[in-house]
Structure formats: structure tokens, C-alpha cells
Amino acid sequence: MKLVVSTLALAAACTSFVAAEPFPAGGVSTFPASARFKRNSYIVEFHDNVADTHVNKVRSLDNIVVDHHYNGVFNGMSVRVDDSVRPEHLAGINGVKRVYPNRIHTLTTRAGDKNITSSCLHTMTGVTTAWEQLGLTGKGISIGIVDSGVDYMHPELGGCFKGPNCPWQSGEDFVGDDTPSDDPNAPVKPNATPLEQCNGHGTHVAGILMGRGELVRGVAPDATYGMYRIFGCPKEGVSGGTSDDVIIKAMLAAHRDGHHILNLSLGGLGWDDSPTAAVASKLAAQGMVVVAAA
């Protein structure tokens, strides 16, 4: 009986929204059959000009739990619902632009066998030309990295976190080491800093960008950086995972911290009808350069 009452309450709320201030009907994004999702977890995107009263009414519904409320650049929230609520119900709420199932992403890494000290690498990519002919080394530019964290204590990656003359001036851990990516109800225990201790992918990416060693120099060694950790540690041979709601939090945090460039070397996100694509487009419209792996 409780679930039936909750569903009727949701329907009534949707009807009252329509009567108040009609917006174009919302839609539900679909993904390939191979995609994995957090059960009963969704990203709800509102129209940009939706009043807070609409958002607050969604928050007040009994069978919806709001995990994250995104505001500012991206007007939306991530929610958990019970089995009585379908994504179509959420899309039918007046003011909702789109509903996205909360997709899970995994990060697979393997040991490399290439010589990364090759002197011709930056020549082939044009980096040497940017340094020597254009004088571009990243100075005055701030870059946010969304990844698995970074070993910022590595001597060739700064050996510091924040503080004077440190290349790492911002960053945040959103997941901690032990947060499972597939359980929407699991407690999240982020660490105090985005220090990477169990994966290596984010540290590898950071080395490409800002390495300051004698043998390996990054593309932009004089830029300042922020790391936004979205992947936890691998468990029992399974690579660390994350989800769209966490990635969006990290993207918006990087924008909040004033980075000029946002780097997502994640791959497999899908840029046709995903919430991360919607956020990336809005960040780009604000003047942020978004660089993502295809």
C-alpha cells in the first residue's frame, strides 16, 4: 500500500507541476545493452530557467532520495528511487528536461612495455614546436584532471599538494579507496586529498601533462593543476569503477576551482546522449576547454 500511495503522490505532483508552469516534455536517455547502471539511480536534468520551487518539490517526494544537487552551470540532481518509480515518471515532472540512467564506468589498466623516454615523442606530436617556437609551456594556465587520483608526492610530479610554488593547487577525492561503483546505497568515504595509492592511471596521465623529470618532461610543465579523484581501488581483480553522478560532481568542482582546461582521459563515456556530454557542453559554453578520450 505504501508504494501505491507513493506512486499516486508522484503522479499528483507531476500534474500540479504542469498546471503551474508548463515546460517542454522531458525525455529518457537510452544506452547500449552492454551498459551497466546503478539500480534505481538516475541523473535528472532540469531546464535552465526552472524555478527552485520545482526542484524543491522533487526533493520533497517520499519515494525519492536526492544524493547530489547540481546547480549553477548544470541544473540537475542525482536521485535514488524505489521500485514504484520509473524514469518515465521522473521525465513527466514539469521542468525536467531529461532523465539519464546512472551509468557505471570501469577503468582498465595494464603494464606498458614502451620506452616512454624516447626523445622523438614530443617532436611527433608538435609539443617541441610549441615550446621552442611559440614559448608555450603552460605558464598561466590551470588544468583540472578527472581521473583516479595522483601520486603528487612523486618527485617528478611536484612532491607536494597545495602550498607555495606547488603545481597542485586544487583537487578533491569523491570516492575513497573502498567505495563500490554499483551499489547506490553504499556509504562513500572520500579521503582528505586525491592521493593515488592503488591504480596508477591518474598518475600516468599527470606525468604526460606535467612531468618535471630529467628524462621525461610533460606537455605543459609550467601549468598549475588540480586532480579530482573519481575511481576507487580495484577489488579482487576487478578494476576500479565510478558512475556518471560522481563524474559530474568532479567536472563541476573543476569548473568551480577556476580551471581553464578540463581533462578526462576516461574513454567509453559516450558523447551522444549522456549526462556527462550535457555537462561538458555547458562547461564549454562557459569558456572551459574540455578534452576527453574518444
Tab-separated table of C-alpha atoms in Angstrom:
chain	number	residue	atom	x	y	z
A	1	MET	CA	0.000	0.000	0.000
A	2	LYS	CA	2.804	2.393	0.795
A	3	LEU	CA	4.326	2.014	-2.689
A	4	VAL	CA	0.946	2.563	-4.349
A	5	VAL	CA	0.333	5.722	-2.327
A	6	SER	CA	3.830	6.992	-3.140
A	7	THR	CA	3.285	6.433	-6.858
A	8	LEU	CA	-0.042	8.281	-6.741
A	9	ALA	CA	1.633	11.106	-4.877
A	10	LEU	CA	4.267	11.312	-7.593
A	11	ALA	CA	1.598	11.412	-10.300
A	12	ALA	CA	-0.259	14.133	-8.447
A	13	ALA	CA	2.932	16.141	-8.081
A	14	CYS	CA	3.594	15.834	-11.808
A	15	THR	CA	0.080	17.070	-12.574
A	16	SER	CA	0.441	20.057	-10.271
A	17	PHE	CA	3.730	20.995	-11.955
A	18	VAL	CA	2.082	21.015	-15.375
A	19	ALA	CA	-0.686	23.248	-14.102
A	20	ALA	CA	1.794	25.709	-12.605
A	21	GLU	CA	4.204	26.468	-15.435
A	22	PRO	CA	4.425	24.149	-18.451
A	23	PHE	CA	7.802	23.290	-19.978
A	24	PRO	CA	8.515	21.032	-22.980
A	25	ALA	CA	8.094	17.363	-22.074
A	26	GLY	CA	11.214	15.633	-20.801
A	27	GLY	CA	12.811	12.545	-22.310
A	28	VAL	CA	14.678	9.454	-21.094
A	29	SER	CA	18.100	8.608	-22.486
A	30	THR	CA	18.814	5.069	-23.674
A	31	PHE	CA	22.147	3.265	-23.877
A	32	PRO	CA	23.542	0.078	-25.482
A	33	ALA	CA	22.524	-3.229	-23.926
A	34	SER	CA	26.095	-3.756	-22.721
A	35	ALA	CA	25.969	-0.686	-20.459
A	36	ARG	CA	25.775	-1.166	-16.685
A	37	PHE	CA	23.850	1.080	-14.328
A	38	LYS	CA	23.324	1.745	-10.650
A	39	ARG	CA	19.984	0.193	-9.809
A	40	ASN	CA	17.154	2.721	-9.389
A	41	SER	CA	19.588	5.615	-9.703
A	42	TYR	CA	19.164	8.477	-12.176
A	43	ILE	CA	20.513	11.864	-13.210
A	44	VAL	CA	17.656	14.361	-13.574
A	45	GLU	CA	18.401	17.426	-15.699
A	46	PHE	CA	16.104	20.440	-15.372
A	47	HIS	CA	15.587	23.198	-17.894
A	48	ASP	CA	17.940	26.100	-17.212
A	49	ASN	CA	15.176	28.514	-16.250
A	50	VAL	CA	13.278	26.179	-13.924
A	51	ALA	CA	12.459	27.838	-10.611
A	52	ASP	CA	13.779	26.386	-7.362
A	53	THR	CA	10.205	25.597	-6.332
A	54	HIS	CA	10.073	22.848	-8.983
A	55	VAL	CA	13.336	21.363	-7.755
A	56	ASN	CA	12.249	21.516	-4.129
A	57	LYS	CA	9.013	19.673	-4.928
A	58	VAL	CA	11.041	16.813	-6.393
A	59	ARG	CA	13.147	16.734	-3.252
A	60	SER	CA	10.023	16.501	-1.092
A	61	LEU	CA	8.584	13.346	-2.694
A	62	ASP	CA	8.576	10.389	-0.299
A	63	ASN	CA	9.996	7.797	-2.675
A	64	ILE	CA	12.903	9.869	-3.986
A	65	VAL	CA	16.253	10.364	-2.255
A	66	VAL	CA	18.424	13.178	-3.621
A	67	ASP	CA	22.119	12.267	-3.463
A	68	HIS	CA	23.593	15.283	-5.238
A	69	HIS	CA	22.040	18.597	-6.188
A	70	TYR	CA	23.934	20.205	-9.043
A	71	ASN	CA	23.326	23.879	-9.571
A	72	GLY	CA	24.912	26.715	-11.441
A	73	VAL	CA	26.307	25.521	-14.759
A	74	PHE	CA	24.276	22.296	-14.775
A	75	ASN	CA	20.783	22.436	-13.306
A	76	GLY	CA	20.036	18.944	-12.079
A	77	MET	CA	20.351	16.284	-9.421
A	78	SER	CA	21.158	12.622	-8.955
A	79	VAL	CA	18.425	10.626	-7.246
A	80	ARG	CA	17.637	7.177	-5.898
A	81	VAL	CA	14.090	5.877	-6.176
A	82	ASP	CA	12.154	2.782	-5.117
A	83	ASP	CA	10.762	0.166	-7.487
A	84	SER	CA	7.488	2.065	-7.892
A	85	VAL	CA	9.144	4.920	-9.783
A	86	ARG	CA	10.113	4.554	-13.418
A	87	PRO	CA	12.344	7.033	-15.325
A	88	GLU	CA	9.301	7.999	-17.373
A	89	HIS	CA	7.663	9.212	-14.160
A	90	LEU	CA	10.620	11.474	-13.478
A	91	ALA	CA	10.648	12.724	-17.070
A	92	GLY	CA	6.962	13.607	-16.736
A	93	ILE	CA	7.611	16.082	-13.945
A	94	ASN	CA	7.196	19.597	-15.249
A	95	GLY	CA	10.540	21.351	-15.590
A	96	VAL	CA	12.530	18.161	-16.175
A	97	LYS	CA	14.473	18.310	-19.438
A	98	ARG	CA	15.977	14.824	-19.476
A	99	VAL	CA	16.443	11.743	-17.292
A	100	TYR	CA	19.593	9.638	-17.575
A	101	PRO	CA	20.116	6.206	-16.002
A	102	ASN	CA	23.187	6.450	-13.773
A	103	ARG	CA	25.766	4.580	-15.813
A	104	ILE	CA	28.729	2.700	-14.306
A	105	HIS	CA	32.209	3.090	-15.811
A	106	THR	CA	35.229	0.914	-15.138
A	107	LEU	CA	38.889	1.737	-15.561
A	108	THR	CA	41.104	-0.979	-17.006
A	109	THR	CA	44.878	-0.605	-16.854
A	110	ARG	CA	47.802	-2.819	-17.795
A	111	ALA	CA	51.550	-2.598	-17.573
A	112	GLY	CA	53.156	-0.975	-20.601
A	113	ASP	CA	56.249	-2.109	-22.470
A	114	LYS	CA	57.061	1.051	-24.420
A	115	ASN	CA	60.070	3.317	-23.929
A	116	ILE	CA	58.486	6.494	-22.626
A	117	THR	CA	61.829	8.326	-22.574
A	118	SER	CA	62.033	8.406	-26.375
A	119	SER	CA	63.268	11.833	-27.437
A	120	CYS	CA	61.071	11.912	-30.563
A	121	LEU	CA	57.677	11.666	-28.845
A	122	HIS	CA	57.141	15.405	-28.356
A	123	THR	CA	58.539	16.115	-31.801
A	124	MET	CA	55.967	13.885	-33.493
A	125	THR	CA	53.065	15.492	-31.603
A	126	GLY	CA	54.208	19.092	-32.132
A	127	VAL	CA	54.912	19.764	-28.474
A	128	THR	CA	58.551	20.666	-29.123
A	129	THR	CA	57.417	23.283	-31.647
A	130	ALA	CA	55.031	24.767	-29.085
A	131	TRP	CA	57.842	25.014	-26.542
A	132	GLU	CA	60.674	26.264	-28.727
A	133	GLN	CA	58.946	28.382	-31.370
A	134	LEU	CA	55.860	29.613	-29.527
A	135	GLY	CA	57.144	29.655	-25.955
A	136	LEU	CA	54.113	27.723	-24.710
A	137	THR	CA	54.836	25.631	-21.610
A	138	GLY	CA	51.557	26.037	-19.761
A	139	LYS	CA	52.539	29.050	-17.706
A	140	GLY	CA	49.467	30.955	-16.576
A	141	ILE	CA	47.145	28.057	-17.443
A	142	SER	CA	45.254	25.941	-14.920
A	143	ILE	CA	44.275	22.355	-15.783
A	144	GLY	CA	41.809	20.137	-13.943
A	145	ILE	CA	42.168	16.367	-14.280
A	146	VAL	CA	39.274	13.980	-13.589
A	147	ASP	CA	40.797	10.564	-13.002
A	148	SER	CA	41.901	8.006	-10.403
A	149	GLY	CA	43.978	10.419	-8.344
A	150	VAL	CA	47.680	11.222	-8.499
A	151	ASP	CA	50.839	10.362	-6.591
A	152	TYR	CA	51.572	14.030	-6.037
A	153	MET	CA	54.472	13.132	-3.726
A	154	HIS	CA	56.422	11.735	-6.682
A	155	PRO	CA	59.482	13.990	-7.087
A	156	GLU	CA	58.827	14.443	-10.820
A	157	LEU	CA	55.190	15.415	-10.175
A	158	GLY	CA	55.836	18.201	-7.706
A	159	GLY	CA	56.350	16.311	-4.453
A	160	CYS	CA	53.620	18.395	-2.791
A	161	PHE	CA	49.927	19.206	-2.591
A	162	LYS	CA	48.949	22.878	-2.454
A	163	GLY	CA	51.240	25.338	-0.744
A	164	PRO	CA	53.600	27.935	-2.291
A	165	ASN	CA	55.174	27.016	-5.650
A	166	CYS	CA	53.358	23.659	-5.736
A	167	PRO	CA	51.904	22.696	-9.152
A	168	TRP	CA	48.918	21.049	-7.402
A	169	GLN	CA	46.788	23.921	-6.175
A	170	SER	CA	43.397	22.218	-6.028
A	171	GLY	CA	41.704	18.846	-6.047
A	172	GLU	CA	39.317	16.560	-4.238
A	173	ASP	CA	38.635	12.878	-3.605
A	174	PHE	CA	35.000	11.915	-4.277
A	175	VAL	CA	35.177	8.152	-3.718
A	176	GLY	CA	37.880	6.997	-1.307
A	177	ASP	CA	39.556	3.621	-1.676
A	178	ASP	CA	36.717	1.192	-0.954
A	179	THR	CA	33.533	2.684	-2.438
A	180	PRO	CA	31.812	0.165	-4.785
A	181	SER	CA	30.633	1.665	-8.051
A	182	ASP	CA	27.482	-0.447	-8.466
A	183	ASP	CA	25.735	-0.027	-5.112
A	184	PRO	CA	23.752	3.249	-4.909
A	185	ASN	CA	23.244	2.808	-1.167
A	186	ALA	CA	26.875	2.167	-0.216
A	187	PRO	CA	28.438	4.738	2.130
A	188	VAL	CA	31.068	6.923	0.495
A	189	LYS	CA	34.235	7.641	2.474
A	190	PRO	CA	36.405	10.078	0.495
A	191	ASN	CA	39.984	10.675	1.560
A	192	ALA	CA	41.260	14.105	2.564
A	193	THR	CA	43.238	14.521	-0.669
A	194	PRO	CA	43.175	12.896	-4.141
A	195	LEU	CA	46.356	10.910	-3.447
A	196	GLU	CA	46.522	7.811	-5.641
A	197	GLN	CA	47.827	4.668	-3.962
A	198	CYS	CA	46.316	1.726	-5.803
A	199	ASN	CA	45.796	2.283	-9.523
A	200	GLY	CA	48.309	4.367	-11.440
A	201	HIS	CA	46.166	5.672	-14.308
A	202	GLY	CA	45.782	9.206	-12.981
A	203	THR	CA	49.468	9.408	-12.098
A	204	HIS	CA	50.338	8.281	-15.633
A	205	VAL	CA	48.069	10.963	-17.117
A	206	ALA	CA	49.591	13.579	-14.821
A	207	GLY	CA	53.066	12.567	-15.991
A	208	ILE	CA	52.097	13.158	-19.616
A	209	LEU	CA	50.762	16.585	-18.737
A	210	MET	CA	53.240	17.969	-16.218
A	211	GLY	CA	56.184	15.607	-15.720
A	212	ARG	CA	59.246	17.520	-14.498
A	213	GLY	CA	61.952	14.877	-14.679
A	214	GLU	CA	65.320	14.819	-16.404
A	215	LEU	CA	64.259	12.093	-18.836
A	216	VAL	CA	60.522	12.768	-19.133
A	217	ARG	CA	59.076	16.240	-19.473
A	218	GLY	CA	55.323	16.748	-19.632
A	219	VAL	CA	53.489	18.700	-22.298
A	220	ALA	CA	52.721	21.649	-20.002
A	221	PRO	CA	55.198	21.518	-17.107
A	222	ASP	CA	54.642	25.144	-16.069
A	223	ALA	CA	50.846	24.968	-15.704
A	224	THR	CA	49.077	24.633	-12.365
A	225	TYR	CA	46.915	21.594	-11.742
A	226	GLY	CA	44.012	20.091	-9.842
A	227	MET	CA	43.160	16.386	-9.504
A	228	TYR	CA	39.572	15.217	-8.967
A	229	ARG	CA	39.542	11.551	-7.988
A	230	ILE	CA	36.562	9.532	-9.220
A	231	PHE	CA	37.906	5.946	-9.227
A	232	GLY	CA	38.443	3.831	-6.151
A	233	CYS	CA	40.813	0.880	-5.783
A	234	PRO	CA	40.485	-2.380	-7.782
A	235	LYS	CA	38.940	-5.227	-5.794
A	236	GLU	CA	39.576	-8.962	-6.359
A	237	GLY	CA	40.901	-8.443	-9.851
A	238	VAL	CA	38.063	-6.104	-10.880
A	239	SER	CA	39.152	-2.660	-11.996
A	240	GLY	CA	38.065	0.379	-10.045
A	241	GLY	CA	34.738	1.833	-11.079
A	242	THR	CA	32.767	5.040	-10.934
A	243	SER	CA	29.432	6.390	-12.161
A	244	ASP	CA	28.013	9.369	-14.013
A	245	ASP	CA	26.833	11.154	-10.872
A	246	VAL	CA	30.366	11.161	-9.442
A	247	ILE	CA	31.960	12.228	-12.736
A	248	ILE	CA	29.567	15.185	-12.941
A	249	LYS	CA	30.444	16.258	-9.398
A	250	ALA	CA	34.129	16.213	-10.328
A	251	MET	CA	33.615	18.133	-13.571
A	252	LEU	CA	31.657	20.857	-11.813
A	253	ALA	CA	34.213	21.040	-8.991
A	254	ALA	CA	36.983	21.613	-11.532
A	255	HIS	CA	34.955	24.438	-13.051
A	256	ARG	CA	34.278	25.876	-9.606
A	257	ASP	CA	38.012	25.931	-8.919
A	258	GLY	CA	38.602	28.063	-11.997
A	259	HIS	CA	40.489	25.712	-14.308
A	260	HIS	CA	40.857	26.796	-17.916
A	261	ILE	CA	41.089	23.217	-19.218
A	262	LEU	CA	39.359	20.018	-18.097
A	263	ASN	CA	40.984	16.682	-18.946
A	264	LEU	CA	39.004	13.415	-18.914
A	265	SER	CA	41.225	10.551	-20.109
A	266	LEU	CA	38.438	8.089	-19.354
A	267	GLY	CA	37.167	6.780	-22.682
A	268	GLY	CA	33.899	4.946	-23.217
A	269	LEU	CA	31.733	7.724	-21.780
A	270	GLY	CA	29.627	8.048	-24.910
A	271	TRP	CA	29.028	11.629	-26.044
A	272	ASP	CA	25.766	11.254	-27.905
A	273	ASP	CA	23.117	11.159	-25.187
A	274	SER	CA	24.883	11.020	-21.833
A	275	PRO	CA	24.738	13.394	-18.850
A	276	THR	CA	28.492	13.912	-18.925
A	277	ALA	CA	28.131	15.160	-22.509
A	278	ALA	CA	25.428	17.602	-21.401
A	279	VAL	CA	27.690	18.923	-18.653
A	280	ALA	CA	30.701	19.137	-20.979
A	281	SER	CA	28.693	21.201	-23.472
A	282	LYS	CA	27.627	23.617	-20.752
A	283	LEU	CA	31.198	23.957	-19.469
A	284	ALA	CA	32.427	24.645	-22.997
A	285	ALA	CA	29.760	27.304	-23.391
A	286	GLN	CA	31.212	28.944	-20.265
A	287	GLY	CA	34.644	29.105	-21.929
A	288	MET	CA	36.241	25.978	-20.457
A	289	VAL	CA	38.196	23.751	-22.841
A	290	VAL	CA	37.036	20.141	-22.321
A	291	VAL	CA	39.444	17.460	-23.547
A	292	ALA	CA	38.129	13.892	-23.455
A	293	ALA	CA	39.327	10.486	-24.654
A	294	ALA	CA	37.218	9.129	-27.500
